[in-house]
Every structure is written in structure tokens, then in C-alpha cells.
JSON list of C-alpha atoms and ligand atoms in Angstrom, two decimals:
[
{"chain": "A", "resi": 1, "resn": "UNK", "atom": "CA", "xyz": [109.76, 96.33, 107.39]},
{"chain": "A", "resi": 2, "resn": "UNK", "atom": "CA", "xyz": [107.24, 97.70, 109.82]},
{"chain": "A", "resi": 3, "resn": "UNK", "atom": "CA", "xyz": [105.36, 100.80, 108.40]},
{"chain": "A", "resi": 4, "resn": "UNK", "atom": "CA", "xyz": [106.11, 103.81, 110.71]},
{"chain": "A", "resi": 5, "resn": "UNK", "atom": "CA", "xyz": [103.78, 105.78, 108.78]},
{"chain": "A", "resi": 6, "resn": "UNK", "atom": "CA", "xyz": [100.62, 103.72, 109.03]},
{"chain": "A", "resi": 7, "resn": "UNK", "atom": "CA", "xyz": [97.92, 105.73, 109.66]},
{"chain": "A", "resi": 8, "resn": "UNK", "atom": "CA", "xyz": [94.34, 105.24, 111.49]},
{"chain": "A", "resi": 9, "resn": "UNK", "atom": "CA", "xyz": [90.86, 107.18, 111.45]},
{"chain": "A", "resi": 10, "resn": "UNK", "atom": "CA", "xyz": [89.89, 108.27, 115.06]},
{"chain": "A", "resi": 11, "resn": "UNK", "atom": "CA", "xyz": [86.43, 110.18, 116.28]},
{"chain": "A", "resi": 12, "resn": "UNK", "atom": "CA", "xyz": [85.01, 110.92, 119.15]},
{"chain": "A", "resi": 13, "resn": "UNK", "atom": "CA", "xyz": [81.11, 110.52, 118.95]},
{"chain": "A", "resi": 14, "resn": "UNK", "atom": "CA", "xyz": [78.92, 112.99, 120.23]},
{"chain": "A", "resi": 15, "resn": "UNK", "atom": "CA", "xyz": [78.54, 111.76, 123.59]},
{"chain": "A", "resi": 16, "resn": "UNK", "atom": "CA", "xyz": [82.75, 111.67, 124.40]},
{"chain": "A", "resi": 17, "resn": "UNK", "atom": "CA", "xyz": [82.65, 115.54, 123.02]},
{"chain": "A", "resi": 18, "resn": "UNK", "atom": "CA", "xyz": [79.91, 116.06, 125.46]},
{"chain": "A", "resi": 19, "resn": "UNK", "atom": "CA", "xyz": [81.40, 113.85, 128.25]},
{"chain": "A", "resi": 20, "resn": "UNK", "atom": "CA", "xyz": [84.79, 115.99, 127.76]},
{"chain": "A", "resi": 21, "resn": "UNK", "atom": "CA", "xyz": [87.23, 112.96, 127.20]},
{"chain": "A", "resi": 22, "resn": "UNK", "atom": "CA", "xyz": [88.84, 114.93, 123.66]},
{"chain": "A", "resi": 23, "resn": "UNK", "atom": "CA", "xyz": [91.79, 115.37, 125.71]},
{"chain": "A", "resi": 24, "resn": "UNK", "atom": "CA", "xyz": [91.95, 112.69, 127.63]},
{"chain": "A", "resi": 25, "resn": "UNK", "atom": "CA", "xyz": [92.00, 110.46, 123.97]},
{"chain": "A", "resi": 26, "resn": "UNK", "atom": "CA", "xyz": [94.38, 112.89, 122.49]},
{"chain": "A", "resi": 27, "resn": "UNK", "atom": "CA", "xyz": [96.81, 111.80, 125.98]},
{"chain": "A", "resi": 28, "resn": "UNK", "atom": "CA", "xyz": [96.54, 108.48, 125.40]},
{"chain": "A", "resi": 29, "resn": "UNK", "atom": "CA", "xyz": [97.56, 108.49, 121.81]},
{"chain": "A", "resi": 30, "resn": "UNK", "atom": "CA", "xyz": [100.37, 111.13, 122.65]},
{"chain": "A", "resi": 31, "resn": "UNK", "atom": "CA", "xyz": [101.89, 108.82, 125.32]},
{"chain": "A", "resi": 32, "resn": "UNK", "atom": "CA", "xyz": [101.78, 105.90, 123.77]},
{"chain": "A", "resi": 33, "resn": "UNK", "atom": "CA", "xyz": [104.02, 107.56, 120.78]},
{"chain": "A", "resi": 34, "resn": "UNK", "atom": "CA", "xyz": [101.43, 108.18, 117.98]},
{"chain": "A", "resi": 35, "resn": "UNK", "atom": "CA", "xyz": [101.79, 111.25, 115.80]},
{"chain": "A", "resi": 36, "resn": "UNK", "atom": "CA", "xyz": [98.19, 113.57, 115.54]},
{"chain": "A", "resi": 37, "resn": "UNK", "atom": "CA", "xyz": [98.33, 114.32, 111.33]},
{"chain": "A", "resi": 38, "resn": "UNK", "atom": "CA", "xyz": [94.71, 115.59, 111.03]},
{"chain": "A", "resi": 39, "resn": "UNK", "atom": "CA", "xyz": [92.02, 116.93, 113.62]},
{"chain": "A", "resi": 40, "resn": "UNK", "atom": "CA", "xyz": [89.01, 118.76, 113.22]},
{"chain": "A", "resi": 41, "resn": "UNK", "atom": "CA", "xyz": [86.07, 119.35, 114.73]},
{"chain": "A", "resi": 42, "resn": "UNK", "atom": "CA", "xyz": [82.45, 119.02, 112.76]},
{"chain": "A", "resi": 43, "resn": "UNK", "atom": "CA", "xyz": [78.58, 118.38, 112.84]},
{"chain": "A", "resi": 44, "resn": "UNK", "atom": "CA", "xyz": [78.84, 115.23, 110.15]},
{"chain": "A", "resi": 45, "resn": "UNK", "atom": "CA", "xyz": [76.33, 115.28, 107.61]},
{"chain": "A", "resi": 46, "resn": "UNK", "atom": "CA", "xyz": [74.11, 112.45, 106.83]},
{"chain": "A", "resi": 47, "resn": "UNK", "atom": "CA", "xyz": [75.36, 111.28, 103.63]},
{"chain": "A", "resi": 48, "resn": "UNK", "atom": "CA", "xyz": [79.36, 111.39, 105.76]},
{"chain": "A", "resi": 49, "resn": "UNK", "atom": "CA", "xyz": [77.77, 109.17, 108.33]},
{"chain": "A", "resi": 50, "resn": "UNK", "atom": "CA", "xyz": [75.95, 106.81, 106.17]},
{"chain": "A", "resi": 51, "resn": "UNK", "atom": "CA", "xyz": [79.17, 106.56, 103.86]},
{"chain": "A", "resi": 52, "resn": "UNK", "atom": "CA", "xyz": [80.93, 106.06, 107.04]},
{"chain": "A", "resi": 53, "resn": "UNK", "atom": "CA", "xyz": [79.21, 103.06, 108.54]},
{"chain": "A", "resi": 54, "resn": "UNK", "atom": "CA", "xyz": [77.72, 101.53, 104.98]},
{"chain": "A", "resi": 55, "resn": "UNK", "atom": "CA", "xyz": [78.61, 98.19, 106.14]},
{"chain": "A", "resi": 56, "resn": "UNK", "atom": "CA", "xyz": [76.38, 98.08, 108.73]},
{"chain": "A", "resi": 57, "resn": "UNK", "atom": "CA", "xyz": [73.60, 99.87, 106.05]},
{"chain": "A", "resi": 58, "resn": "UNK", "atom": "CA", "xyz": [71.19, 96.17, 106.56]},
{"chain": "A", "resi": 59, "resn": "UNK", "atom": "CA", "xyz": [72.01, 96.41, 110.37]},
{"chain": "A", "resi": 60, "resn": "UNK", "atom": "CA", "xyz": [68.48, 97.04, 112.79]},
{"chain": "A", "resi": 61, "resn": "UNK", "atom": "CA", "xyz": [70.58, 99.29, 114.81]},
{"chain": "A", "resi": 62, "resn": "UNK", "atom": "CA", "xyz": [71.29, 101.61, 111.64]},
{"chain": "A", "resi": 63, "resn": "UNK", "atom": "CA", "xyz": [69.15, 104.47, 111.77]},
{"chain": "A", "resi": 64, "resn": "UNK", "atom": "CA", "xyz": [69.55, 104.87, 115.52]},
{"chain": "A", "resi": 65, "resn": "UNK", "atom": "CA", "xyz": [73.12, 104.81, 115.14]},
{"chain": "A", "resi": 66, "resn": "UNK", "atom": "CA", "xyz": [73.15, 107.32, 112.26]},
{"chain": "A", "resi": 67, "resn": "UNK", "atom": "CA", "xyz": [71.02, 109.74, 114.93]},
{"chain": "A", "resi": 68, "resn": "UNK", "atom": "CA", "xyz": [73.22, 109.12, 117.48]},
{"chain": "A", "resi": 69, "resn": "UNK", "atom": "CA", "xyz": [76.15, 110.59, 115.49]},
{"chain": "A", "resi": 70, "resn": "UNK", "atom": "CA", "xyz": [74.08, 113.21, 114.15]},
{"chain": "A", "resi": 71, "resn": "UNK", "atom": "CA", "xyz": [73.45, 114.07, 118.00]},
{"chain": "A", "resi": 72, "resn": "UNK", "atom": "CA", "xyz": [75.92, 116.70, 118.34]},
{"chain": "A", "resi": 73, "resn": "UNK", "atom": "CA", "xyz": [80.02, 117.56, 117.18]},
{"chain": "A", "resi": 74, "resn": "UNK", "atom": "CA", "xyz": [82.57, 114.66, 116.92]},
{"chain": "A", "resi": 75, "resn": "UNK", "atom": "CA", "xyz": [86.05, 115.10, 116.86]},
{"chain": "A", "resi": 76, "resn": "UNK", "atom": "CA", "xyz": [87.49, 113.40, 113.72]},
{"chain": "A", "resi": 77, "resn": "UNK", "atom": "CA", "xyz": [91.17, 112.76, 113.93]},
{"chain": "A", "resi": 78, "resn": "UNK", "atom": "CA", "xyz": [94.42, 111.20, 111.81]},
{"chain": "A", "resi": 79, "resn": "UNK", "atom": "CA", "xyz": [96.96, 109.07, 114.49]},
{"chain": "A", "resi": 80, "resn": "UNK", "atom": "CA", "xyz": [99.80, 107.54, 112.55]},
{"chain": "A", "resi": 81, "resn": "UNK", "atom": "CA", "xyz": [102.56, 105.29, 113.57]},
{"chain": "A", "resi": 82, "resn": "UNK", "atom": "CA", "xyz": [103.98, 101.61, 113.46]},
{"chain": "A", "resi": 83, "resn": "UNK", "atom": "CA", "xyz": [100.70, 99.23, 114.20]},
{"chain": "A", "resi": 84, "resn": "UNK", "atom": "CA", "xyz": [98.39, 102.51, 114.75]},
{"chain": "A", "resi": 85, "resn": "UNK", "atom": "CA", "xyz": [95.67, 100.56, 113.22]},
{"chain": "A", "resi": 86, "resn": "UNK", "atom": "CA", "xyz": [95.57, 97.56, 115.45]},
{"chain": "A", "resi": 87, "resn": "UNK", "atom": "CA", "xyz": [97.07, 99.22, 118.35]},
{"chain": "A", "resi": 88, "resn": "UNK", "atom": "CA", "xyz": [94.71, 101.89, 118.22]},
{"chain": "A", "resi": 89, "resn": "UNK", "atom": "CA", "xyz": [92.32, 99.03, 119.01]},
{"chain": "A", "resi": 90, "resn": "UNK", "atom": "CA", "xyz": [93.06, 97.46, 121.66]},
{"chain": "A", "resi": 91, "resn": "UNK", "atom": "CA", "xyz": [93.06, 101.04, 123.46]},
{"chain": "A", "resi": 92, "resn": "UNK", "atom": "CA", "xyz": [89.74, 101.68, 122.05]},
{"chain": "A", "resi": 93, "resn": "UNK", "atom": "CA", "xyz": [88.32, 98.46, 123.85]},
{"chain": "A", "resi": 94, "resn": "UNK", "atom": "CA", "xyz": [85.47, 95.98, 122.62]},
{"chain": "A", "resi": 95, "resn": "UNK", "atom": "CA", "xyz": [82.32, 97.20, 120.84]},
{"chain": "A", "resi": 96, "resn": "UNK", "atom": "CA", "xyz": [80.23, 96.72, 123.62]},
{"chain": "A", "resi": 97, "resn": "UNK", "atom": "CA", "xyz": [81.76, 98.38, 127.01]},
{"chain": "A", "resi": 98, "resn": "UNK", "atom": "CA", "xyz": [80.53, 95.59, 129.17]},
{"chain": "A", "resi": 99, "resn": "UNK", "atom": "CA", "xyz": [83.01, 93.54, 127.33]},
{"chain": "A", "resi": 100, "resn": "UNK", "atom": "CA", "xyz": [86.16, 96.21, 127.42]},
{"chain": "A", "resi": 101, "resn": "UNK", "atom": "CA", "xyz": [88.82, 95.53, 129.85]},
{"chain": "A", "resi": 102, "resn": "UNK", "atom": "CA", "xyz": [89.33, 98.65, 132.32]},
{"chain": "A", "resi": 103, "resn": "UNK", "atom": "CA", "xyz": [92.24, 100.93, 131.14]},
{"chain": "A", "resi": 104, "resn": "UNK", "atom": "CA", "xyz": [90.89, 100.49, 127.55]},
{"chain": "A", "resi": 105, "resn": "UNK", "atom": "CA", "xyz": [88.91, 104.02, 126.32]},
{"chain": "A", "resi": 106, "resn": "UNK", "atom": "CA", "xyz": [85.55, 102.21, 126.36]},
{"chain": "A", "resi": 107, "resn": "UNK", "atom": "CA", "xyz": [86.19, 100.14, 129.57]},
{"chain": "A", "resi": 108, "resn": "UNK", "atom": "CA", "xyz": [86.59, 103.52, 131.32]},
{"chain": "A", "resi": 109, "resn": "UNK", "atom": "CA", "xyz": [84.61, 105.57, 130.11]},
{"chain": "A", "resi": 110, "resn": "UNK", "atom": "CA", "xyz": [81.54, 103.84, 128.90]},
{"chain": "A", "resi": 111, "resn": "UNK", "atom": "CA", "xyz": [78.57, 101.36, 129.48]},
{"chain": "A", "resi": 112, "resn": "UNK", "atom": "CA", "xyz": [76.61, 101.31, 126.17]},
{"chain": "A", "resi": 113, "resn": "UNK", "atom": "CA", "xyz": [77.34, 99.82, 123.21]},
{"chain": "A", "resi": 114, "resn": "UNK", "atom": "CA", "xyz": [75.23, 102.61, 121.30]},
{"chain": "A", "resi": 115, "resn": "UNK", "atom": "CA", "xyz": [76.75, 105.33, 123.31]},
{"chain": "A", "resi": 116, "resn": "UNK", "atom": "CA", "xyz": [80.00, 103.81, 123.19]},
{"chain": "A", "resi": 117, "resn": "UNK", "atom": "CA", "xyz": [82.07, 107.12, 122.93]},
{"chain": "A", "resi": 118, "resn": "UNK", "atom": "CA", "xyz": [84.85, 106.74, 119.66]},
{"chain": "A", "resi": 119, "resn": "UNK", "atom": "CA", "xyz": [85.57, 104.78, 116.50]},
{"chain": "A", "resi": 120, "resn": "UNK", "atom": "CA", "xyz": [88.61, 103.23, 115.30]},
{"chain": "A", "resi": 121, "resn": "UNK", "atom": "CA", "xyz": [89.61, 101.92, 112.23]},
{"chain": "A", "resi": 122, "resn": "UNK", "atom": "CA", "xyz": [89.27, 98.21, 112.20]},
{"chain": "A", "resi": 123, "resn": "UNK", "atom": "CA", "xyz": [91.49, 97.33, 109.37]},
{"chain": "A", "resi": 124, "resn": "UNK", "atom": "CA", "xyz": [94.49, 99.74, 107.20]},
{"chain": "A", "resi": 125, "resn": "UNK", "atom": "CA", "xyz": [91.96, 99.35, 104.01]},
{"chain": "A", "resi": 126, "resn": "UNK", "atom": "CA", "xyz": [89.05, 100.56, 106.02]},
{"chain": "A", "resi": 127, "resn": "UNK", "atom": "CA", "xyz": [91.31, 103.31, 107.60]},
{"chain": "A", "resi": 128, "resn": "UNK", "atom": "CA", "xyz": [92.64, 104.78, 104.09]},
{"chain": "A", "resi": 129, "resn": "UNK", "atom": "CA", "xyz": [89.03, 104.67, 102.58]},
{"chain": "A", "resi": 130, "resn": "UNK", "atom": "CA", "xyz": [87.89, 106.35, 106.13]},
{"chain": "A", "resi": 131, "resn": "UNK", "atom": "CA", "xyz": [90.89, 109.22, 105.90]},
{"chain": "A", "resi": 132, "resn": "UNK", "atom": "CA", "xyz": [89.80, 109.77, 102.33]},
{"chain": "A", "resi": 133, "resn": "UNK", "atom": "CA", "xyz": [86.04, 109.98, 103.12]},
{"chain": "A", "resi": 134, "resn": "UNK", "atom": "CA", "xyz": [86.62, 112.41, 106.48]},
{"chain": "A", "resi": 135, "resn": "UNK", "atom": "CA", "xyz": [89.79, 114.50, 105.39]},
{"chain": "A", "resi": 136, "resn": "UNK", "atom": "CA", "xyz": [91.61, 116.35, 102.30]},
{"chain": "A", "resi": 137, "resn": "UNK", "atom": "CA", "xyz": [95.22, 115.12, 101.74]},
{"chain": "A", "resi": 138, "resn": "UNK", "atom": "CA", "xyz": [96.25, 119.41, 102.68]},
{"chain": "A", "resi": 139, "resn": "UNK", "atom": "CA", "xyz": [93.97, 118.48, 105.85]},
{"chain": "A", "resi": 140, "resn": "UNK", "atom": "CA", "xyz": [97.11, 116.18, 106.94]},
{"chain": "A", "resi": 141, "resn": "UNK", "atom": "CA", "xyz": [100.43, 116.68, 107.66]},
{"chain": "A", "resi": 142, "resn": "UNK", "atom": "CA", "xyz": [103.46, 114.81, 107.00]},
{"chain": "A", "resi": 143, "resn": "UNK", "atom": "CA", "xyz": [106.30, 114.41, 109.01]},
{"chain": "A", "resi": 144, "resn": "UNK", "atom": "CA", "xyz": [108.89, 111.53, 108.07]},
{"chain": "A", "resi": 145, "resn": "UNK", "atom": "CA", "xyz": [108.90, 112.77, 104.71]},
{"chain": "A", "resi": 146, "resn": "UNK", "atom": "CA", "xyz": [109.53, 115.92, 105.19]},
{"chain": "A", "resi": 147, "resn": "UNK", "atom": "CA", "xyz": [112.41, 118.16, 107.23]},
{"chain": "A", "resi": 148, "resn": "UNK", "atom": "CA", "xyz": [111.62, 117.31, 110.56]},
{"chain": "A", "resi": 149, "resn": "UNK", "atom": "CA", "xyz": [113.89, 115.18, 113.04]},
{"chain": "A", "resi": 150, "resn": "UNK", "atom": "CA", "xyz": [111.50, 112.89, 114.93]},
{"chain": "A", "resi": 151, "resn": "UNK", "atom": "CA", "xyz": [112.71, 109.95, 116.81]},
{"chain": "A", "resi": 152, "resn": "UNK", "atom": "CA", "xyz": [110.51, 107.52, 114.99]},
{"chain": "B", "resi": 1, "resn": "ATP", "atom": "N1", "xyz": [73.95, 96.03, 118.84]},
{"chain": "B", "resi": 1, "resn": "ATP", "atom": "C1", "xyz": [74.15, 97.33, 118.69]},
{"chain": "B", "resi": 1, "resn": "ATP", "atom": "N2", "xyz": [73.24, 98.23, 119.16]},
{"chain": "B", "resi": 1, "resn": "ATP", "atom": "C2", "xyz": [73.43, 99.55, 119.01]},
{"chain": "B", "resi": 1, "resn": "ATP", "atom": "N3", "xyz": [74.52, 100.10, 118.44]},
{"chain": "B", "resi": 1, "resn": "ATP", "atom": "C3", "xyz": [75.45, 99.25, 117.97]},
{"chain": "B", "resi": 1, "resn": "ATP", "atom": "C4", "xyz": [75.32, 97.83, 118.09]},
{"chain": "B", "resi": 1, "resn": "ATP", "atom": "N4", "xyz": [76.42, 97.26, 117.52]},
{"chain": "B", "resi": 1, "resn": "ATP", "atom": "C5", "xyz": [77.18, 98.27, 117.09]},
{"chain": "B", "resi": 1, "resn": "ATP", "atom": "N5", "xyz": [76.59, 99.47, 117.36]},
{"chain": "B", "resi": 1, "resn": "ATP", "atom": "C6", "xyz": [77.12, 100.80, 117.06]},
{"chain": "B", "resi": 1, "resn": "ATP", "atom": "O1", "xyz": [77.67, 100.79, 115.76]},
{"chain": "B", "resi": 1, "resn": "ATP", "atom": "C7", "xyz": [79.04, 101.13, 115.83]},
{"chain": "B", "resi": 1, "resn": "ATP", "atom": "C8", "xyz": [79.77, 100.45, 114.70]},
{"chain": "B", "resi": 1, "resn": "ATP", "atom": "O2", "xyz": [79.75, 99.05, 114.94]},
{"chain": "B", "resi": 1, "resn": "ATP", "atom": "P1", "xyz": [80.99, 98.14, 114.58]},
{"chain": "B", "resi": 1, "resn": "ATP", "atom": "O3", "xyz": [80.49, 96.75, 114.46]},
{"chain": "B", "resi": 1, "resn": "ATP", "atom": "O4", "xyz": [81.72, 98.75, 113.43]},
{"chain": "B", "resi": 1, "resn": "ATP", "atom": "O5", "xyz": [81.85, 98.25, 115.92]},
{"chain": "B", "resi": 1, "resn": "ATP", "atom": "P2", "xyz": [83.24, 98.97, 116.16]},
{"chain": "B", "resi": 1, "resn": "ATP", "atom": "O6", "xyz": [84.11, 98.78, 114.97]},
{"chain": "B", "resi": 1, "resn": "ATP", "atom": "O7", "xyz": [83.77, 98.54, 117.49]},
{"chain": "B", "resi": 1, "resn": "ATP", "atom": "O8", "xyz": [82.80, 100.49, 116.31]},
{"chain": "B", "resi": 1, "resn": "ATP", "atom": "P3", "xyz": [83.28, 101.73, 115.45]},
{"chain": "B", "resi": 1, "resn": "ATP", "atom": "O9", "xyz": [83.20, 101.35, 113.97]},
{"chain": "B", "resi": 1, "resn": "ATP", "atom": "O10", "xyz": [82.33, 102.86, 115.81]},
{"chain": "B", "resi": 1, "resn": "ATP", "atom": "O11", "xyz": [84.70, 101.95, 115.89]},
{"chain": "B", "resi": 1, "resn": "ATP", "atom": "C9", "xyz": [79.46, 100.73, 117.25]},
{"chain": "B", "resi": 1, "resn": "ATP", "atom": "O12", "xyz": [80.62, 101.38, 117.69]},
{"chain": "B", "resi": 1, "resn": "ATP", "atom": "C10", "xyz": [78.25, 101.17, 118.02]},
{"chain": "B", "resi": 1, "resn": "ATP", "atom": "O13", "xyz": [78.25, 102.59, 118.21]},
{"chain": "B", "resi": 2, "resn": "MG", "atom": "MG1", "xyz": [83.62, 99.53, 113.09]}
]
């Protein structure tokens, strides 16, 4: 059975809080019918963002991309829903922009790949280990285990 509770890590670099597209992100989540469980709002420390991205740790681009999320506030978010993960994807766009389809985030937003304006999850291991890293479990809510009626 599909899991209706699978949950992705979404931020908005520096340069989308400083562009002002938090809300437009937040919209297209919303109206495609994920649920928001965790949001803040933070300066990320070093250590977060090196944690964060230690796969690409041997990578040339590295330290530049550590700066560039250092640059300024990023908007770290929790989307659940069925195929969040992979879904959440495909709306982000490609890595690079020049490669993202228009009416993806990236294709319409951005032209850059190092000022390429939010990170997704690329896989539900890497999302759990990235909700861990970013977010207590009281930072999230729950909402199909609990009271609430929600249509799915
Ligand atoms: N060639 C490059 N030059 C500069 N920055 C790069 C380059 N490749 C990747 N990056 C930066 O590193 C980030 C992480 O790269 P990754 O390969 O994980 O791509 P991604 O999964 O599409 O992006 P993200 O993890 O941020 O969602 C990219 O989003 C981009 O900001
Ligand atoms: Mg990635």
C-alpha cells in the first residue's frame, strides 16, 4: 500500500528567501495536496550545512556551495504525502535550471545551477536522515495519526 505519510525535506536557499518565492513554494505544495508538518526559518550553521551536503564533501564546488547557503536565511520545511519524495522532484526541476522544464520551481525561477533556489530530498532514506538532521520530532506535527479528519 502506498504510504500517505511519506515525508520529504524542503528549503529554500538564500537566494529564493531573498527573491521572495517562500510563498509561492508553499502554493505549489498546498495545491498539489501535500501536508506542511514542519517549517522554520534559520541562518544554518556550518557544521548543519556540511552535514547536510556530506556527499558532495570531495566535490570542487563544495566550499562555494557551503558559502552560498551560509549567504543569508533559508526556509527549511517538512511536506508529507503519498510519493512526496519523488513528486516533490519533479516540481523542483533538474539541478541545473538550464535543464528544468518551465512550470518546474527551478525552470521558473532560476538560471544557475549554484544559485539554483531550493533542495529536495532525492531519495525517502536521504529525506528521514535530512528531517532528523534539520528538525526535532516536537518540531513536526502529525496528522493521520492523530484526531483530525483529513481527506487523505
Ligand atoms: N556544478 C556545480 N556547480 C555549482 N554548484 C553545484 C554544482 N552541482 C551542484 N551544485 C550545487 O549543489 C547542490 C547539491 O547538488 P546535488 O547534486 O545534490 O543536486 P540536487 O539534489 O538537485 O540539489 P539539492 O540537493 O540542493 O536539492 C545543487 O542544488 C547546487 O546548489
Ligand atoms: Mg541533492
Amino acid at each position: 500500500m502506498a504510504d500517505l505519510k511519506e515525508r520529504t525535506f524542503i528549503a529554500i536557499k538564500p537566494d529564493g528567501v531573498q527573491r521572495g518565492i517562500i510563498g509561492e513554494v508553499i502554493k505549489r505544495f498546498e495545491a498539489k495536496g501535500f501536508k506542511l508538518v514542519g517549517m522554520k526559518m534559520l541562518s544554518a550553521s556550518q557544521d548543519l550545512l556540511q552535514q547536510h551536503y556530506i556527499d558532495l564533501k570531495a566535490r570542487p564546488f563544495f566550499p562555494t556551495l557551503i558559502a552560498y547557503m551560509s549567504s543569508g536565511p533559508v526556509v527549511a520545511m517538512v511536506w508529507e504525502g503519498k510519493g512526496v519524495v519523488k513528486t516533490g522532484r519533479v516540481m523542483l526541476g533538474e539541478t541545473n535550471p538550464a535543464d528544468s522544464k518551465p512550470g518546474t520551481i527551478r525552470g521558473d525561477f532560476c538560471i544557475d545551477v549554484g544559485k539554483n533556489i531550493i533542495h529536495g530530498s532525492d531519495s525517502v532514506e536521504s529525506a528521514n536522515k535530512e528531517i532528523a538532521l534539520w528538525f526535532k520530532p516536537d518540531e513536526l506535527v502529525c496528522y493521520t495519526s492523530c484526531a483530525y479528519d483529513w481527506l487523505y
